[in-house]
Amino acid sequence: MEEKTYTWRDLINYGLLGSVVTLYFGMIGMLELFDERILITPFLSLGDVLLFSGVIGIVFFAVNKFASSLNEAFKVGAVVGAVSAIFPIVLSFIATSELIAEQFVIRDVFVSVTDRLVEIYNFGLEPIVGSLVLIVAFAIVGVLTALFIKTDPKIERPLLMGIVLTLGIGLFSENVTQILGNLPAGIGRSISRLLFTNKALTIVSALIIFLLTAGITYWRMRRPTTGESRGFNFSFEDISNRGLNRAQMIQLAIVAVVLLLLPWMVGSFLSQVLFNVGLFILMGLGLNIVVGYAGLLDLGYVAFFAFGAYTMGILTTATSLNPGLGLNFWTALPFAILIAVMFGIILGVPVLNMRGDYLAIVTLGFGEIIRILALSDWLAPVMGGAQGVLKIAKPVFFGVEMGSPETMYYMVLAGSLLVGFVAIRLRDSRLGRQWMAMREDEDVAEAMGINLVQTKLMAFAIGAAFSGLAGAIFSARVNNIFPHSFNLLISINALSLIIVGGIGSIPGVIIGALVLVGLPELLREFSEYRLLMYGILLIVMMLVRPEGFIPAEIYKRELRADEETETEIEAQVTSS
Amino acid sequence: MLTRTLARLSWVDLILRVFQIIAAIVIVIGIVNVFRSNTYTSNQWATLVFAGLAQGSIYALIALGYTLVYGILLMINFAHGEVYMAGAFSTVFLAGYFSNTGFLQSSPILAIIIMIIFAAAVSTAIALLLERIAYRPLRNAPRLIPLITAIGASFTLQYTFRGLYGAEFKSYPQVPALSGTVNVIGFDVPLVQLVVFFAAVGLMIALYLYVERTKSGKAMRAVSEDKDVARLMGIDIDRVIVTTFALGGALAGAAGVFNGLFRPQGVFFFMGFFPGIKAFTAAVLGGIGNIPGAMIGGLMLGLIESLGPNSIVEGLGIPSANQLKDAIAFSVLVLILIYRPQGIFGERLAEKKA
């Protein structure tokens, strides 16, 4: 291990960085809002977790960078932690001292600097005592973090799992209660009454969950691992290409049953969440073809979603306001997809010669133009203008009217499975290989005899078809659509989820949708900060792990190309 | 094989050409219709022209930020609209303070200059932060990656400022000294529009001189020509890039104040998005990477946006033409990128990259 040297100055710099992060969370109002969600009564709220997260993060970096021994780690953790308290303390003094507050109108400008924020920073104590407590608390958290990093992974992992799961259950207490409430014979209700008081874990239940999780993880880690890893060990590739062995079949059957029963297990609210996740899986799979396979960065993807939704709406609505055709869902569905495909090609032709940034901007322009047109009075006779399209028909499936989140979940599940299957088959087809060749190098691909025009248009058209399908299902679920539902954010959302999941990776789309669409739905009260988190996530992801959570092989290789070539060269040098 | 590909390509070109001709015909019909029906007096046209020039000069200032960065890094700083927002939004409070204390009324010029410096400082700080955190570590990454980071940075900045200053709309105070009108060649023009226009043009000229005449400007030009050779000549690339971002940020901040004088209402956290895209359009219009091009592109876009709804769209018999103002700007963007990505004056930079 190489010797790591550091000066006090380094530690103070890191501490100041942590201090800035802590101050930032407070100044933008996150701390105050997050503080309302209690995780463990009576003392731990999500705000507290956030308050300490800056310190934890920065100590993590500092310890990894500077400290080699345990003693060093303690020192680094304590110093960095204590220094991290500086700016919050300064802020609370400025905000509370009347002399300064009169001169600088800090509270009029920064809306999030409130008495409550100062209270959070001072733990509700007098300013001076509170500041001291904050310094000590941060130092202690720093030391604990340092200790945690330096412990044996055998103890570290169970602890981490325990903490994460306990906090997770505390955070999603409402949803856990909902799920438990659906268990038969009221067992669930009595369990949730045992676990939670006032939507938060009690100290006892938190301890039990923590010990259980930590214990189980520890026990599982101690068992000697056999060659085969446990858990689900089949992939999409296996299903489509290789066929399954018996164990895999059983696992697949379990997954299928769970997927089928899911809406009835989790209740109406969570079904709606699942529906939204499914919708974005549909769109993500489509965008994945355009961006991930064909390498065409499309920021106007929402346009095709809008075309699908509007076609479905206009064809099936039956109000006097919009002279709709009154078709039913199933008859209108092919038209919705067809119109989306048509516009996919129409908007695709002009951008055939474009790539990279310019393509992104032009598609963004298309998306915005279409939204503005949908909103305008000019097209109002057809598209309803600002009033939107109302009373869109609900699908009827063998006499059952589908409109509830539970039934629409099946619709979107069926759609996702179909689209997922198509996406896998396309990826492994000749067309898929052409897309990837084109993504790598258009000129070389052309020289290899790939028809760029056709290949690009196919990508746009198929991407548009998936998005149009999602739009049609969306409009059937919400029944009334308005132009402002189809803004740039949907495109950004879809793009973010494929990037976070891993560009070009189908399981990545699913994970991305669960994380970026599912989680925010569960954390609705923090929706103000949803896009902030997206933004930060996108930046951090690009800096740290540009290939995404579940990377597609090719992208991983490409993005890590530098490192690999270096090692290759080294290998060659050593061998020769 | 090659001839077949060529044949297919020309099929696409044919369609594009047809689109182009149709678009031209539609525009001409619209303009002819409006002028034949004599809906507007020359006074009304003049009002639109001057408003368009003032707005266009604001676009031009923001566009310079895109062009400077693109010229050097060959990268679209997607979050530049947010840099502009940061300056404009932060200065609203200073302007309000000046107005309440009477400073803005007693010595307007000094007050406005202080506001511009403040806004430029905030915007510069944000631009530098952006460069340091989001772009510098990714300088050698594949092209898609900085673009995605920029989108992320854009949202991060928007919602950071929303958290800091709140989600409500704020307004700049009215400046009494700028509220009159001036007679220019027989037309009454609001003084504020003239001030904004000339101040913006002054800043642009200053920038142009900086880039053309100073040593650091020369370094910038060298880096934009060829980074590796510039480095060999002893130019500190990082420093040049930082300077570029700082200049772009400062101009965007100034544009924020001018916008506040020109259109006091509507200062909020999302205000940077549309001007950002329009300024990008302006930059492309003039040829991205080309400094005088960005200035002229900005003015042209301002004029098109101001005159377009009344002259073209209305002539086509489309109701509530002003609703489509943003659509016109976006259409210009799309058409320029499709038909003339090198812009009006630009060299063909689009080929160099990708």
Short mmCIF file of C-alpha atoms in Angstrom, two decimals, chain A residues 381-543:
data_model
loop_
_atom_site.label_atom_id
_atom_site.label_comp_id
_atom_site.label_asym_id
_atom_site.label_seq_id
_atom_site.Cartn_x
_atom_site.Cartn_y
_atom_site.Cartn_z
CA PRO A 381 -60.78 22.17 -33.57
CA VAL A 382 -58.82 18.94 -33.94
CA MET A 383 -56.62 18.71 -30.88
CA GLY A 384 -58.71 20.62 -28.38
CA GLY A 385 -56.16 23.37 -27.70
CA ALA A 386 -55.58 24.13 -24.06
CA GLN A 387 -58.75 22.24 -23.09
CA GLY A 388 -57.24 19.02 -24.31
CA VAL A 389 -59.17 15.94 -25.32
CA LEU A 390 -61.72 14.77 -22.80
CA LYS A 391 -63.59 11.56 -22.10
CA ILE A 392 -61.32 9.14 -23.87
CA ALA A 393 -62.73 5.64 -24.01
CA LYS A 394 -61.59 3.02 -21.54
CA PRO A 395 -60.53 -0.26 -23.04
CA VAL A 396 -62.98 -3.12 -22.72
CA PHE A 397 -61.45 -6.56 -22.56
CA PHE A 398 -63.89 -9.45 -22.99
CA GLY A 399 -66.66 -7.42 -21.47
CA VAL A 400 -64.57 -6.12 -18.56
CA GLU A 401 -64.07 -2.38 -18.58
CA MET A 402 -60.47 -1.61 -17.75
CA GLY A 403 -59.93 1.70 -16.10
CA SER A 404 -58.69 1.02 -12.62
CA PRO A 405 -54.99 1.04 -11.94
CA GLU A 406 -55.07 -2.69 -11.23
CA THR A 407 -56.49 -3.64 -14.60
CA MET A 408 -54.46 -1.11 -16.54
CA TYR A 409 -51.38 -2.60 -14.92
CA TYR A 410 -52.05 -5.74 -16.92
CA MET A 411 -52.33 -3.71 -20.07
CA VAL A 412 -48.99 -2.10 -19.52
CA LEU A 413 -47.47 -5.39 -18.38
CA ALA A 414 -48.60 -7.08 -21.57
CA GLY A 415 -47.31 -4.13 -23.58
CA SER A 416 -43.95 -4.18 -21.83
CA LEU A 417 -43.51 -7.90 -22.30
CA LEU A 418 -44.38 -7.66 -25.97
CA VAL A 419 -42.17 -4.66 -26.53
CA GLY A 420 -39.36 -6.19 -24.49
CA PHE A 421 -39.53 -9.32 -26.58
CA VAL A 422 -39.53 -7.31 -29.81
CA ALA A 423 -36.61 -5.24 -28.55
CA ILE A 424 -34.53 -8.30 -27.74
CA ARG A 425 -35.28 -9.94 -31.06
CA LEU A 426 -34.50 -6.73 -32.91
CA ARG A 427 -31.23 -6.28 -31.07
CA ASP A 428 -30.08 -9.74 -32.09
CA SER A 429 -31.33 -9.40 -35.63
CA ARG A 430 -29.55 -8.18 -38.70
CA LEU A 431 -31.21 -4.81 -38.22
CA GLY A 432 -29.93 -4.59 -34.66
CA ARG A 433 -26.39 -5.26 -35.78
CA GLN A 434 -26.78 -2.65 -38.48
CA TRP A 435 -27.91 -0.13 -35.86
CA MET A 436 -24.92 -0.85 -33.71
CA ALA A 437 -22.54 -0.67 -36.63
CA MET A 438 -24.05 2.67 -37.53
CA ARG A 439 -23.71 3.88 -33.96
CA GLU A 440 -20.04 3.00 -33.88
CA ASP A 441 -19.14 4.65 -37.15
CA GLU A 442 -21.56 5.80 -39.81
CA ASP A 443 -19.02 6.03 -42.58
CA VAL A 444 -17.59 2.59 -42.00
CA ALA A 445 -21.07 1.15 -41.68
CA GLU A 446 -22.00 2.66 -45.00
CA ALA A 447 -18.89 1.29 -46.59
CA MET A 448 -19.89 -2.13 -45.28
CA GLY A 449 -23.04 -1.87 -47.34
CA ILE A 450 -25.47 -0.78 -44.69
CA ASN A 451 -28.23 1.41 -46.03
CA LEU A 452 -28.04 4.30 -43.58
CA VAL A 453 -31.29 5.92 -44.64
CA GLN A 454 -33.33 2.80 -44.16
CA THR A 455 -31.57 1.79 -40.95
CA LYS A 456 -32.00 5.19 -39.35
CA LEU A 457 -35.63 5.48 -40.37
CA MET A 458 -36.30 2.01 -38.98
CA ALA A 459 -34.85 3.11 -35.64
CA PHE A 460 -36.98 6.24 -35.57
CA ALA A 461 -40.08 4.36 -36.67
CA ILE A 462 -39.77 1.53 -34.16
CA GLY A 463 -38.90 3.90 -31.35
CA ALA A 464 -41.93 5.98 -32.27
CA ALA A 465 -44.13 2.88 -32.36
CA PHE A 466 -43.22 1.91 -28.80
CA SER A 467 -43.75 5.45 -27.61
CA GLY A 468 -47.05 5.70 -29.47
CA LEU A 469 -48.22 2.52 -27.78
CA ALA A 470 -47.28 3.98 -24.42
CA GLY A 471 -49.14 7.18 -25.29
CA ALA A 472 -52.26 5.30 -26.31
CA ILE A 473 -52.29 3.31 -23.08
CA PHE A 474 -51.62 6.46 -21.09
CA SER A 475 -54.55 8.32 -22.61
CA ALA A 476 -56.85 5.37 -22.00
CA ARG A 477 -55.82 5.34 -18.36
CA VAL A 478 -56.13 9.06 -17.62
CA ASN A 479 -59.18 9.61 -19.86
CA ASN A 480 -58.44 13.32 -20.33
CA ILE A 481 -55.25 14.55 -21.94
CA PHE A 482 -53.87 18.07 -22.00
CA PRO A 483 -51.02 19.52 -24.03
CA HIS A 484 -48.98 20.36 -20.96
CA SER A 485 -48.74 16.67 -20.07
CA PHE A 486 -46.46 16.27 -23.06
CA ASN A 487 -43.57 18.48 -22.16
CA LEU A 488 -39.85 18.10 -22.48
CA LEU A 489 -39.63 16.56 -19.04
CA ILE A 490 -41.06 13.29 -20.30
CA SER A 491 -38.31 13.05 -22.90
CA ILE A 492 -35.73 13.89 -20.28
CA ASN A 493 -37.26 11.36 -17.92
CA ALA A 494 -37.10 8.61 -20.51
CA LEU A 495 -33.57 9.56 -21.47
CA SER A 496 -32.43 9.69 -17.86
CA LEU A 497 -33.81 6.28 -17.10
CA ILE A 498 -32.03 4.57 -19.96
CA ILE A 499 -28.81 6.33 -19.08
CA VAL A 500 -29.02 5.53 -15.39
CA GLY A 501 -29.99 1.96 -16.14
CA GLY A 502 -27.30 1.59 -18.75
CA ILE A 503 -27.49 2.75 -22.35
CA GLY A 504 -28.46 -0.06 -24.67
CA SER A 505 -29.31 -2.46 -21.88
CA ILE A 506 -32.83 -3.85 -21.56
CA PRO A 507 -32.70 -4.88 -17.88
CA GLY A 508 -31.19 -1.43 -17.38
CA VAL A 509 -34.36 0.16 -18.70
CA ILE A 510 -36.41 -1.73 -16.13
CA ILE A 511 -34.13 -0.83 -13.25
CA GLY A 512 -33.94 2.75 -14.48
CA ALA A 513 -37.72 3.03 -14.63
CA LEU A 514 -38.11 1.56 -11.16
CA VAL A 515 -35.55 3.95 -9.68
CA LEU A 516 -36.38 7.11 -11.60
CA VAL A 517 -40.13 6.73 -11.97
CA GLY A 518 -41.14 4.38 -9.18
CA LEU A 519 -39.19 5.91 -6.29
CA PRO A 520 -40.28 9.51 -6.95
CA GLU A 521 -43.91 8.36 -7.07
CA LEU A 522 -43.49 6.84 -3.64
CA LEU A 523 -41.82 9.99 -2.36
CA ARG A 524 -44.43 12.35 -3.69
CA GLU A 525 -44.16 14.87 -0.91
CA PHE A 526 -40.63 15.60 -2.04
CA SER A 527 -41.64 16.05 -5.68
CA GLU A 528 -40.23 19.61 -5.64
CA TYR A 529 -36.79 18.10 -5.55
CA ARG A 530 -37.41 15.30 -7.97
CA LEU A 531 -35.80 17.03 -10.92
CA LEU A 532 -32.98 18.29 -8.77
CA MET A 533 -32.20 14.70 -7.86
CA TYR A 534 -32.44 13.70 -11.53
CA GLY A 535 -30.00 16.39 -12.46
CA ILE A 536 -27.53 15.45 -9.75
CA LEU A 537 -27.97 11.78 -10.55
CA LEU A 538 -27.27 12.38 -14.24
CA ILE A 539 -24.11 14.34 -13.49
CA VAL A 540 -22.82 11.91 -10.88
CA MET A 541 -23.66 8.97 -13.09
CA MET A 542 -21.76 10.44 -16.02
CA LEU A 543 -18.78 11.24 -13.83
#
